Amino acid sequence: SRQQQEDLLLHSTTLYVGNLSFFTTEEQIHELFTRAGDVKRIIMGLDKFKKTPCGFCFVELRKFPRSVLIASDPSFYNLNSVVRYYTREDAENAMRYANGTRLDDRVVRTDWDVGFKEGRQYGRG
Amino acid sequence: KRRRGSESVDIEDRLESLITRVGEKSTSSLESNLEGLASVLESDLPNYKQKIMRILCECVTTMPEKLTVYTTLVGLLNAKNYNAGGEFVELLVRNLKEVLKTSEFDSALVMVRFLADLINCHVIVAASLIMMFDSFLEVTLEDNIPQVRSDWYVYAVLSSMPWVGKELAEKKDAELEKLLTTIEHYIQKRQKIHVQTLRVWTSDDPHPQEEYLDCLWAQIKNLRANQWEEHQILRPYLAFNVVLCDALQHTLPRIIPPSHHDEATYPLPTVVFRMFDYTDVPEGVGIIPGSQAIERYLLEEHISRIIESYHLERKDCAAYLLSFPLKCKVPLNYMIVEVLFSQLFRLPRPPYIDLFYGSLLVELCKLQPSSMPQVVAQATEMLYDRLDTMNTSCIERFVQWFAYHLSNFQFRWTWDEWSDCTQQDLLGPKAKFVQEVLLKCMRLSYHQRMVEIVPADFKALLPRKPVPSFKYEKEGSGSLPGTIVVHQLMQAIKSKCTPEEAFSIIKDVPNPLKEKEGMDPGYNPLRIEVFVQTLLYIGSKSFSHSFAAISKFNNVLKALAETQDGQICLLKSLYELHKDHQQLIVVLIDKLLKTQIVECSAVANWIFSDEMMQDFTSDEEDYDNVKRIWQRFEVAYKEATDFYVWEIMHSTVKKMNKQVQKLQKEVDEARDRREAAHRRTRDGLDLDDEPEDVPTEEMIERMEDRLEAAQSEQKNLFLIIFQRFIIILTDHLAKCESDDSDYNTHWYKWVIERLQQVFLLHHEQVYRYINTLETLMFTSDIDIHILEVFQQFCALRS
């Protein structure tokens, strides 16, 4: 129900991270978000528009030099991922201080997430 | 969104909003707003008195930057309704007594200041404030108390003086002089051993780094010399002088400081951080007050209070900082930047996480693009220029912040102006700083980007490409023992073998230690190396791949590294494979600790092993510096000076501390639940449907056993760390003495300040073991340079 959903969000330790560059790696996300607290898990997401499974796509694409892909429309390559913390407090710090700052020249947007479930990496909302 | 409910809730909300927002930017003057609000409150008093009192009292501590606005409001209310004024004072005094009891000294400080300012608004009689101050200063005469206790009470009195000094000098001159004489005597007899350990810079050039109480005392003396005239505090009550003068005043009840007890934690002393003076500021934007001018203190206080009030909302925080009401022309940008860096560099720890400062500075730059970025850049240049005498902990935070800042501004920086670092020894502070910044920047971006952003002559300082170095696939690997097994294992893992199958492949790898010594060493280094390097090499595609590999083969790893030596061997294998990918080493060790494949003490022992720590640089003093920079990869200095090693160390200690905390909490909660159940039984409230979750005595005992075990593990970890520090530093000092060379090398500075960092970063935990440390480790026969670090730490709370 709606109430349950709200409660989940209120206690969630998981953030949805949007507007990442397609080239941004798990390592980079970790480096930024670990500054807010102890990161439990990062789940790399999918291309929002193409809905192709990124797990493969991503790894394959990284074989090309960055410059080649930057030449095409960068907004097309828009990656989203999920960052989960151990504690609510750390997740709140990420919402407060990492949200809206840059990673890989993109302004990162974070939002509360009720928690990752299998299959969720195939697009959101 | 409007709350449902009665009309009174609406009115209460409206009152709260009116009171909390007074003093913000508005179309009408502050005076008319205050006058209007006082009338509203007066008329609502009969029905909402408690609510109004509570909100006003909350404003005292939650919005300390608007102190004089609220004292004026209370003054106006008191003039209209004497009883209301009395009740407010009573409530505030009650709150003050409470926070003094519970050691909430920061809240206590603003309450004291508020009470003091109330004499300016004719709410409190001056004589009773003097009485309160007298009883505060009596603390300085107490025996057997830590200095931090008397320091706080003296500080509370002194820091109220800018608000109230003038009024007291007019009304109670003799008493005020007596107070100040007492303070002067106290200031003169204080010990200041702690200062060395809290300084950001060891040098007083170009700006003296003063002890906080000394500095405030000097500022107050200057204020007194200027007849208590200051030019910073907005005093809205002056406009209401006529009304307020007619008001009746209250007498403060006696406020006696609660006596000292062992659980009381007083604020630690600080050293005042100063990086700018008036010569750093371009003409026309105002003048930075001198370091001993009271205006400097008041500006710093005000900025700090805004940060405190709004630190949860960085955008609001930036906006409030930049719209600060100023009485005279001051280069506010410079002051804000100085205060932000003073907090970021504060020892032992900054008040907030460093990401807060980073994101706030980005916000300030965005909000005021015409001048803020320049001031931040100028500050960065200055910090860089003063790296030679900067404390290692602060250099580390500087690196961390600057990399983040650069990553928010496309890594644009005038690196050319820093080319002096390329002329330095690679371990020199500037060269090291740039190397570490580039490493951190690389973590936020990627290797090629680093190559592109820095000029060619920075090449020697660039990080190596973070790729695994897998010796079993390199040329000549055929002759290595284990290569054949590695290839079998690789095939098996890639075709998704089970952990058991993997284990059977490495089962027969011979143990080189056994062959040599003919006895069982408890671990097989070759088997560990073969398995760990193969597994992690296959998983090296990303963190997730590595984590998946560790979790799938968790049991194999545990079986291979049962003993501590085995665990250290595992860490060495990991390090050898990933030594060019520091971030990966950090997260992998974190994972190994969390999955309990390795113990904290194994990590500590590994960090202090010869491979990581030994100082080879002092043997190489003869090398030509420039030549050495170009020989980056040939120079054999060990990891002790690399920041990521200490990142691992501190995160290991933190993990240990968290575990102890968690177990402690469990025991406390279980005991509470059990006691509550007992109480219910005693009071005859025990019903049949008693909750099931009341822990039994046995369960609590088991929890206590676990806690005790964790605590002894924690103590052991600290003992290992300190013992190893003492050994490597003593070795170095002895070697230098026998060579007749200067002990104070770059290596020495980096390492001894890391020792200091362990004390400071984990001071609450270390402090618990201080007696053991004193009797077992930091005894009088160790070198004075090492002993001093310990003594300075002890002085922090003495």
Coordinates of N, CA, C and O in Angstrom, one line a residue, chain A residues 25-28 30-32 35-36 38-40 42 59 62 66 70 86 90 93-105 109, chain B residues 311-312 314 353-356 359 366 400-401 403-404 407-408 410 440 443-446 449 541-544 581 583 587 590-591 594 658:
Chain A
T25 N 32.0 4.2 -13.9 CA 32.1 2.9 -13.4 C 31.7 2.7 -12.0 O 31.5 3.7 -11.2
E26 N 31.5 1.5 -11.6 CA 31.2 1.2 -10.2 C 32.2 1.8 -9.3 O 31.9 2.3 -8.2
E27 N 33.5 1.7 -9.7 CA 34.6 2.2 -8.9 C 34.4 3.7 -8.6 O 34.6 4.2 -7.5
Q28 N 34.1 4.4 -9.6 CA 33.9 5.9 -9.4 C 32.7 6.2 -8.5 O 32.8 7.1 -7.6
H30 N 31.6 4.3 -6.2 CA 32.0 3.9 -4.9 C 32.8 5.0 -4.3 O 32.6 5.4 -3.1
E31 N 33.7 5.6 -5.0 CA 34.6 6.6 -4.5 C 33.9 7.8 -4.0 O 34.2 8.4 -2.9
L32 N 32.9 8.2 -4.8 CA 32.1 9.4 -4.3 C 31.2 9.0 -3.1 O 31.2 9.7 -2.1
R35 N 32.3 8.5 0.5 CA 32.6 9.6 1.3 C 31.5 10.0 2.3 O 31.7 10.8 3.2
A36 N 30.3 9.5 2.0 CA 29.2 9.8 2.9 C 29.0 8.7 3.9 O 28.4 8.9 5.0
D38 N 29.7 4.1 4.9 CA 30.1 2.8 4.5 C 29.1 2.2 3.5 O 28.0 1.9 3.9
V39 N 29.6 2.0 2.3 CA 28.7 1.5 1.2 C 28.6 -0.1 1.3 O 29.6 -0.7 1.4
K40 N 27.4 -0.6 1.3 CA 27.2 -2.0 1.4 C 27.3 -2.6 0.0 O 27.9 -3.7 -0.2
I42 N 26.8 -1.7 -4.5 CA 26.4 -0.9 -5.6 C 25.9 -1.8 -6.7 O 26.5 -2.8 -7.0
V59 N 30.1 -3.6 -20.2 CA 31.4 -4.2 -20.3 C 31.9 -4.1 -21.7 O 33.0 -3.8 -22.0
R62 N 33.0 -0.6 -22.8 CA 34.2 0.0 -22.2 C 35.4 -0.5 -23.0 O 36.5 0.0 -22.8
R66 N 37.0 5.9 -24.7 CA 36.0 6.8 -24.3 C 35.7 7.9 -25.3 O 34.5 8.2 -25.6
I70 N 32.0 9.4 -26.6 CA 31.7 10.8 -26.2 C 31.2 11.6 -27.4 O 30.4 12.5 -27.4
Y86 N 24.9 0.7 4.9 CA 24.6 -0.1 6.0 C 23.6 0.6 7.0 O 22.8 0.0 7.6
D90 N 24.2 7.2 7.1 CA 25.2 7.3 6.0 C 24.4 7.7 4.7 O 24.8 8.5 3.9
N93 N 23.4 11.2 4.7 CA 24.6 12.1 4.3 C 24.8 12.1 2.8 O 25.1 13.1 2.2
A94 N 24.6 11.0 2.2 CA 24.7 10.9 0.7 C 23.6 11.8 0.0 O 23.9 12.5 -0.9
M95 N 22.4 11.7 0.6 CA 21.3 12.5 0.0 C 21.6 14.0 0.2 O 21.4 14.8 -0.7
R96 N 22.2 14.3 1.4 CA 22.5 15.7 1.6 C 23.6 16.3 0.8 O 23.6 17.4 0.4
Y97 N 24.7 15.5 0.8 CA 26.0 16.1 0.3 C 26.5 15.6 -1.1 O 27.3 16.3 -1.7
A98 N 26.0 14.4 -1.5 CA 26.5 13.9 -2.8 C 25.5 14.3 -3.9 O 25.9 14.6 -5.0
N99 N 24.3 14.3 -3.5 CA 23.2 14.6 -4.4 C 23.5 16.0 -5.0 O 23.8 17.0 -4.3
G100 N 23.4 16.1 -6.3 CA 23.6 17.4 -6.9 C 25.0 17.9 -7.1 O 25.3 19.0 -7.6
T101 N 26.0 17.0 -6.8 CA 27.4 17.4 -7.1 C 27.8 16.5 -8.3 O 27.1 15.6 -8.7
R102 N 29.0 16.8 -8.8 CA 29.4 16.2 -10.0 C 30.2 14.9 -9.9 O 31.0 14.8 -8.9
L103 N 30.0 14.0 -10.8 CA 30.8 12.8 -10.9 C 31.0 12.6 -12.4 O 29.9 12.5 -13.1
D104 N 32.2 12.5 -12.9 CA 32.4 12.3 -14.3 C 31.8 13.4 -15.1 O 31.2 13.2 -16.1
D105 N 31.8 14.6 -14.6 CA 31.3 15.8 -15.2 C 29.8 15.8 -15.4 O 29.2 16.7 -16.1
R109 N 22.1 12.8 -9.5 CA 20.9 13.0 -8.7 C 20.6 11.8 -7.9 O 20.6 10.6 -8.4
Chain B
H311 N 23.8 23.0 8.8 CA 24.6 22.0 8.1 C 23.9 20.9 7.4 O 24.5 20.2 6.6
L312 N 22.6 20.7 7.8 CA 21.9 19.6 7.1 C 21.4 20.0 5.7 O 21.0 19.1 5.0
R314 N 22.8 22.0 2.7 CA 24.0 22.8 2.3 C 23.6 24.0 1.5 O 24.3 25.0 1.5
I353 N 31.3 15.7 8.4 CA 32.1 14.8 7.4 C 32.7 15.7 6.3 O 32.1 16.8 6.0
D354 N 33.8 15.3 5.8 CA 34.5 16.2 4.9 C 33.7 16.4 3.6 O 33.8 17.5 3.0
L355 N 32.8 15.5 3.2 CA 32.0 15.7 2.0 C 31.0 16.9 2.2 O 30.7 17.6 1.3
F356 N 30.7 17.2 3.5 CA 29.9 18.4 3.7 C 30.6 19.7 3.3 O 30.1 20.5 2.6
S359 N 31.0 19.8 -0.5 CA 29.8 20.2 -1.3 C 29.3 21.6 -0.9 O 28.8 22.3 -1.8
K366 N 29.0 28.2 -6.7 CA 27.9 28.4 -7.7 C 27.1 29.6 -7.4 O 26.6 30.3 -8.3
Q400 N 41.9 15.0 0.1 CA 40.6 14.5 -0.1 C 39.6 15.6 -0.6 O 38.9 15.3 -1.6
W401 N 39.7 16.7 0.0 CA 38.8 17.8 -0.4 C 39.1 18.3 -1.8 O 38.3 18.5 -2.7
A403 N 40.7 16.9 -4.4 CA 40.3 16.0 -5.4 C 38.8 16.1 -5.7 O 38.4 16.1 -6.9
Y404 N 38.0 16.2 -4.7 CA 36.6 16.3 -4.9 C 36.2 17.6 -5.6 O 35.4 17.6 -6.5
S407 N 37.1 17.5 -9.1 CA 36.2 16.7 -9.9 C 34.8 17.4 -10.2 O 34.1 17.1 -11.1
N408 N 34.5 18.4 -9.4 CA 33.3 19.2 -9.6 C 33.6 20.3 -10.6 O 32.6 21.0 -11.0
Q410 N 35.6 20.0 -13.6 CA 36.3 19.4 -14.7 C 37.8 19.3 -14.6 O 38.6 19.3 -15.5
K440 N 43.7 10.4 -6.0 CA 42.3 10.5 -5.6 C 41.5 11.0 -6.7 O 40.3 10.6 -6.9
R443 N 40.6 8.1 -8.9 CA 39.5 7.3 -8.4 C 38.2 7.9 -8.7 O 37.2 7.1 -8.9
L444 N 38.1 9.2 -8.8 CA 36.8 9.8 -9.2 C 36.7 9.9 -10.7 O 35.6 10.2 -11.2
S445 N 37.8 9.7 -11.5 CA 37.6 9.7 -12.9 C 38.3 8.5 -13.5 O 37.9 7.4 -13.2
Y446 N 39.4 8.7 -14.3 CA 40.1 7.5 -14.8 C 41.5 7.9 -15.2 O 41.8 9.1 -15.2
R449 N 42.5 10.5 -18.0 CA 42.2 11.9 -17.7 C 43.3 12.5 -17.0 O 43.6 13.7 -17.2
K541 N 37.7 -7.4 -13.1 CA 37.0 -6.6 -14.1 C 36.3 -5.4 -13.4 O 36.3 -4.3 -13.9
S542 N 35.7 -5.7 -12.2 CA 35.1 -4.6 -11.4 C 35.0 -5.1 -10.0 O 35.3 -6.2 -9.6
F543 N 34.6 -4.1 -9.1 CA 34.4 -4.5 -7.7 C 33.4 -5.6 -7.6 O 33.7 -6.6 -6.8
S544 N 32.3 -5.5 -8.3 CA 31.3 -6.5 -8.2 C 31.8 -7.9 -8.5 O 31.5 -8.9 -7.8
H581 N 46.5 -0.7 -8.0 CA 45.1 -0.3 -7.9 C 44.8 -0.2 -6.4 O 44.1 -1.0 -5.8
Q583 N 42.7 1.7 -4.7 CA 41.3 1.7 -4.3 C 40.8 0.3 -4.2 O 40.0 -0.1 -3.3
V587 N 39.1 -1.6 -0.9 CA 37.8 -2.2 -0.8 C 37.8 -3.7 -0.6 O 37.0 -4.3 0.0
D590 N 38.6 -4.4 3.0 CA 37.3 -4.2 3.7 C 36.4 -5.4 3.6 O 35.8 -5.8 4.6
K591 N 36.3 -5.9 2.4 CA 35.4 -7.1 2.2 C 35.9 -8.3 2.9 O 35.2 -9.0 3.6
K594 N 35.0 -7.9 6.5 CA 33.5 -8.0 6.7 C 33.1 -9.5 6.6 O 32.2 -9.9 7.3
K658 N 33.4 -0.3 15.8 CA 32.0 -0.4 15.5 C 31.4 -1.7 16.1 O 30.3 -1.7 16.6

